[in-house]
């Protein structure tokens, strides 16, 4: 996380209604889903003075343990932090964070090496508990009298022409309909509003769901006897194996949440054939011996926890007239490999808030402006996340990519104001959008990889020598500019 | 169409069962949909000796007029012709074809200029009547005792686990279930089998439907009093206007089918605001005066014919185990701008036939091999078709694109064996797949556009001088190679 001071967002006054085109107090907003995006949105709209009702299908996670082997912890970084600054919770969230300064790569022989996320020491990402963060946001939202959160009430369908939603109360089994001025669905990748758009066939709805051939399963490394961490705490651990991998992120209690990413049906070992404790153990002995040594609970975790798919969802339009809007994963679910899913959803709220400041006088104009401004960026992070799947499981183990990384780290360290790698542009340069980060970052990658292949730049040079680095920086800058210009002339950007 | 002789496909013996891994006579194949793809597939599988039953929801188009303002004629070219050769119908189809040697571009002042599709005289595309071609295929298919086509029987749903389909007889309103060894759905963009895959949620089904912001409407230029053509017969006419366009393709009866491609809601004139005869006439007077002069029937056509959306559909997997398979538009519907929709579907049948020749001993292996071989190509033509939308409505009117086209025509003419433009690679080089054509063609376009922008090549040179052209060819070849290599090193291809 970027801890530079004097960010423009931190100067904003929170909890105060500013230039709102639509008067907050007269508007009833219904939010479907009190997950990370829904609870931040509720808090922010509450601060702006709207009457907010949130309906959540699950019980209150502050009173019932509902984690079930899926996404126990998450990567939290600068874009997500913009959302926390917006609502004044930056310091509260910092207390929940475990900094991860880089990837710690584990090879098959158990050797490790650290690959930092940035050459700037103050840039790092964080591991955070989904539950703790969600609880904080819910509690803060509920401090506003104009925000009410209703648990155990699941949305069955949305009538987007009449701006009403049908709910089922899971406690007393009753069904009821709620009316609102606008309905915003933050109900995740399986969104019921999005399903209503698709099945309703009332307008042309572009939609895609694309699954990787791989699924994932959560496992764990438990704390040591003394409550400490069994491997290095401040890193995102990766065991890249070409076609599959495991990763591990630290938790505050000394444990790590481990995730296995593996093909459903291809390769010698896959989810379809890992069916007995013996085969699972054999697979880990062969591929991840150092991890297995600190995972005595592997077999129990493996057979208790579900195997889940990895899908990308894109769609458009996100809104129906001025009645309903999709936000967060319901509009743009992505695979987890850039650690940006939650960050993108929090940035949605920041962007939506900025559109509210533009002073539009009707919801349709607000929703339209929001989608127009936001969709190119969420499309970009979806594509970047798939790129990073290949980078993490495979490229990080290849010589040419390691050389590129070495050069970029040196450039970022020597020229902190003049160079940012693709990873840094996406993760730490939160003042540019994902799309701009993608275009520039991909062009830089292409420039460096090709100059390495052609011998125009080389890690054989002394990279502690500033003169050498300046020459490399100038070449990379010039070649990146040429690549972007060539693409533009060819109509490719 | 490429009329070069001695193509490898024409040497194949048709109507004869070759190396089939699965014995034809013992296998019952149910085909849903007797459109262009379904009727060619039925004919070919009939030739191979399978027991084929085809169910079609509409009446027999040979006895009832069912065209209704949508896709009256189509572009037929070399990839489609591979299918005709496969079943021995090349000569019969030729009789239905009207050659179109290039695009005839109409500017706002009524000036026209011809832009040939290729520098090789023997390469051209054809306008063909959907109805005539479909009728030919149906009649040929029915000549086989082992092929039966059932009309007025619409598929309601497919049970892909039990390989049965539920039909409704539209004449007597009865419903019935049909069983088969395999079911192949050639039921178009709105496929019921694909819907069953999506809604069944029995496996991970990747799926996308993406609509352009533009829709289309069919209009017409009627024959002259003497039965002749009111404008040049052997061209695909285009009136490019940046954000919208009309095109016209000739019919055998002297008429042209005209298609207006226009935004639903954007721009000064759009489908949402063209609501009165006066506005429609004003729009054509202003934008297409020379077309309007030969379209006295414009207003009647406009308000009688439907406005239809332009969508792209991709999905995967195309098959469920060895039970069911999607083919043609049901698997990969594309927008019409490359004139490849029907050609791609016919090529599907050719590719499927080639997989049958590989000697697999079960349908699942056949379906898997077919999708693996075919999907990268159908994904590519989907993307190319969207590119061509922008090229046709806009780029063809821009100077730099016209210069590129001029150079490419000269190269194709001077070096017929050494150069093919992207358009030629896609349309006339039927021995390479769409994906290879796309990658090479896009790199060539990028090379030429950038060399034009940098002044490295120029149409100011005398392009009738072979020495000048050879220099340009060498530069384009080298630059294209470099572009492809750079992309490969960067992992982008």
mmCIF file of C-alpha atoms in Angstrom, chain A residues 365-493:
data_model
loop_
_atom_site.group_PDB
_atom_site.id
_atom_site.type_symbol
_atom_site.label_atom_id
_atom_site.label_comp_id
_atom_site.label_asym_id
_atom_site.label_seq_id
_atom_site.Cartn_x
_atom_site.Cartn_y
_atom_site.Cartn_z
ATOM 1 C CA UNK A 365 -28.064 10.385 -16.131
ATOM 2 C CA UNK A 366 -26.079 9.379 -13.034
ATOM 3 C CA UNK A 367 -26.111 5.662 -13.919
ATOM 4 C CA UNK A 368 -25.204 6.363 -17.551
ATOM 5 C CA UNK A 369 -22.318 8.661 -16.633
ATOM 6 C CA UNK A 370 -21.073 6.161 -14.062
ATOM 7 C CA UNK A 371 -21.064 3.221 -16.511
ATOM 8 C CA UNK A 372 -19.461 5.258 -19.274
ATOM 9 C CA UNK A 373 -16.651 6.344 -17.006
ATOM 10 C CA UNK A 374 -16.169 3.035 -15.203
ATOM 11 C CA UNK A 375 -16.708 0.167 -17.654
ATOM 12 C CA UNK A 376 -13.484 0.520 -19.696
ATOM 13 C CA UNK A 377 -11.574 0.175 -16.441
ATOM 14 C CA UNK A 378 -13.423 -2.857 -15.115
ATOM 15 C CA UNK A 379 -13.103 -4.564 -18.515
ATOM 16 C CA UNK A 380 -9.358 -3.906 -18.320
ATOM 17 C CA UNK A 381 -8.849 -5.333 -14.835
ATOM 18 C CA UNK A 382 -10.796 -8.441 -15.883
ATOM 19 C CA UNK A 383 -8.333 -9.030 -18.728
ATOM 20 C CA UNK A 384 -5.305 -8.147 -16.582
ATOM 21 C CA UNK A 385 -6.404 -10.658 -13.946
ATOM 22 C CA UNK A 386 -6.419 -13.453 -16.532
ATOM 23 C CA UNK A 387 -2.958 -12.373 -17.782
ATOM 24 C CA UNK A 388 -1.695 -12.606 -14.221
ATOM 25 C CA UNK A 389 -2.981 -16.155 -13.871
ATOM 26 C CA UNK A 390 -0.450 -17.172 -16.513
ATOM 27 C CA UNK A 391 2.216 -14.916 -15.028
ATOM 28 C CA UNK A 392 1.870 -16.340 -11.521
ATOM 29 C CA UNK A 393 1.664 -20.031 -12.313
ATOM 30 C CA UNK A 394 4.254 -19.962 -15.082
ATOM 31 C CA UNK A 395 6.099 -16.771 -16.066
ATOM 32 C CA UNK A 396 7.489 -16.001 -12.599
ATOM 33 C CA UNK A 397 9.546 -19.181 -13.009
ATOM 34 C CA UNK A 398 10.962 -18.226 -16.451
ATOM 35 C CA UNK A 399 14.373 -16.605 -16.925
ATOM 36 C CA UNK A 400 13.336 -13.790 -19.312
ATOM 37 C CA UNK A 401 10.472 -12.680 -17.054
ATOM 38 C CA UNK A 402 12.772 -12.758 -14.039
ATOM 39 C CA UNK A 403 15.280 -10.568 -15.902
ATOM 40 C CA UNK A 404 12.499 -8.131 -16.814
ATOM 41 C CA UNK A 405 11.415 -8.011 -13.195
ATOM 42 C CA UNK A 406 15.000 -7.381 -12.066
ATOM 43 C CA UNK A 407 15.349 -4.442 -14.440
ATOM 44 C CA UNK A 408 12.002 -2.977 -13.434
ATOM 45 C CA UNK A 409 12.824 -3.192 -9.735
ATOM 46 C CA UNK A 410 16.097 -1.385 -10.378
ATOM 47 C CA UNK A 411 14.347 1.313 -12.429
ATOM 48 C CA UNK A 412 11.670 1.858 -9.786
ATOM 49 C CA UNK A 413 14.324 2.110 -7.074
ATOM 50 C CA UNK A 414 16.578 4.488 -9.007
ATOM 51 C CA UNK A 415 13.820 6.588 -10.596
ATOM 52 C CA UNK A 416 10.869 6.401 -8.218
ATOM 53 C CA UNK A 417 9.107 9.321 -9.907
ATOM 54 C CA UNK A 418 9.780 8.260 -13.505
ATOM 55 C CA UNK A 419 9.100 4.568 -13.731
ATOM 56 C CA UNK A 420 6.315 2.224 -12.686
ATOM 57 C CA UNK A 421 5.989 -1.381 -13.861
ATOM 58 C CA UNK A 422 2.632 -2.727 -15.044
ATOM 59 C CA UNK A 423 2.103 -4.217 -11.608
ATOM 60 C CA UNK A 424 2.815 -0.864 -9.958
ATOM 61 C CA UNK A 425 0.617 1.029 -12.432
ATOM 62 C CA UNK A 426 -2.300 -1.312 -11.702
ATOM 63 C CA UNK A 427 -1.767 -1.671 -7.972
ATOM 64 C CA UNK A 428 -0.145 1.500 -6.630
ATOM 65 C CA UNK A 429 -0.948 4.229 -9.200
ATOM 66 C CA UNK A 430 -4.529 4.617 -8.060
ATOM 67 C CA UNK A 431 -4.903 8.014 -9.715
ATOM 68 C CA UNK A 432 -4.970 6.490 -13.213
ATOM 69 C CA UNK A 433 -7.617 4.023 -14.342
ATOM 70 C CA UNK A 434 -7.088 0.308 -14.907
ATOM 71 C CA UNK A 435 -7.359 0.761 -18.672
ATOM 72 C CA UNK A 436 -4.602 3.317 -18.871
ATOM 73 C CA UNK A 437 -2.482 1.147 -16.569
ATOM 74 C CA UNK A 438 -3.107 -1.856 -18.815
ATOM 75 C CA UNK A 439 -2.231 -0.137 -22.095
ATOM 76 C CA UNK A 440 0.927 1.470 -20.752
ATOM 77 C CA UNK A 441 1.947 -1.562 -18.717
ATOM 78 C CA UNK A 442 1.529 -4.010 -21.580
ATOM 79 C CA UNK A 443 3.503 -1.756 -23.927
ATOM 80 C CA UNK A 444 6.328 -1.505 -21.344
ATOM 81 C CA UNK A 445 6.383 -5.279 -20.900
ATOM 82 C CA UNK A 446 6.545 -5.754 -24.647
ATOM 83 C CA UNK A 447 9.339 -3.185 -24.933
ATOM 84 C CA UNK A 448 11.497 -4.726 -22.207
ATOM 85 C CA UNK A 449 10.948 -8.351 -23.248
ATOM 86 C CA UNK A 450 11.851 -7.570 -26.842
ATOM 87 C CA UNK A 451 14.891 -5.511 -25.906
ATOM 88 C CA UNK A 452 16.050 -8.367 -23.666
ATOM 89 C CA UNK A 453 15.526 -10.851 -26.503
ATOM 90 C CA UNK A 454 17.454 -8.608 -28.905
ATOM 91 C CA UNK A 455 20.246 -7.964 -26.408
ATOM 92 C CA UNK A 456 19.518 -4.221 -26.439
ATOM 93 C CA UNK A 457 19.220 -4.224 -22.667
ATOM 94 C CA UNK A 458 20.703 -6.813 -20.362
ATOM 95 C CA UNK A 459 20.936 -7.710 -16.693
ATOM 96 C CA UNK A 460 24.623 -8.418 -17.366
ATOM 97 C CA UNK A 461 25.115 -4.655 -16.971
ATOM 98 C CA UNK A 462 25.813 -3.423 -13.470
ATOM 99 C CA UNK A 463 22.325 -2.356 -12.373
ATOM 100 C CA UNK A 464 23.642 -0.498 -9.335
ATOM 101 C CA UNK A 465 25.359 1.922 -11.743
ATOM 102 C CA UNK A 466 22.964 4.851 -12.262
ATOM 103 C CA UNK A 467 24.378 5.644 -15.712
ATOM 104 C CA UNK A 468 23.506 2.181 -16.969
ATOM 105 C CA UNK A 469 20.033 2.446 -15.528
ATOM 106 C CA UNK A 470 19.434 5.841 -17.082
ATOM 107 C CA UNK A 471 20.321 4.402 -20.504
ATOM 108 C CA UNK A 472 17.860 1.544 -19.935
ATOM 109 C CA UNK A 473 15.147 3.918 -18.728
ATOM 110 C CA UNK A 474 15.530 6.093 -21.825
ATOM 111 C CA UNK A 475 15.390 3.074 -24.144
ATOM 112 C CA UNK A 476 12.332 1.622 -22.395
ATOM 113 C CA UNK A 477 10.553 4.978 -22.412
ATOM 114 C CA UNK A 478 11.247 5.549 -26.100
ATOM 115 C CA UNK A 479 10.328 2.007 -27.158
ATOM 116 C CA UNK A 480 7.119 2.089 -25.082
ATOM 117 C CA UNK A 481 6.123 5.355 -26.724
ATOM 118 C CA UNK A 482 6.806 3.879 -30.181
ATOM 119 C CA UNK A 483 4.737 0.760 -29.416
ATOM 120 C CA UNK A 484 1.763 2.815 -28.229
ATOM 121 C CA UNK A 485 2.008 5.081 -31.273
ATOM 122 C CA UNK A 486 2.214 2.162 -33.718
ATOM 123 C CA UNK A 487 -0.877 0.591 -32.144
ATOM 124 C CA UNK A 488 -2.739 3.879 -32.316
ATOM 125 C CA UNK A 489 -1.954 4.396 -36.005
ATOM 126 C CA UNK A 490 -3.122 0.849 -36.699
ATOM 127 C CA UNK A 491 -6.355 1.557 -34.799
ATOM 128 C CA UNK A 492 -5.533 -1.071 -32.166
ATOM 129 C CA UNK A 493 -5.885 0.979 -28.979
#
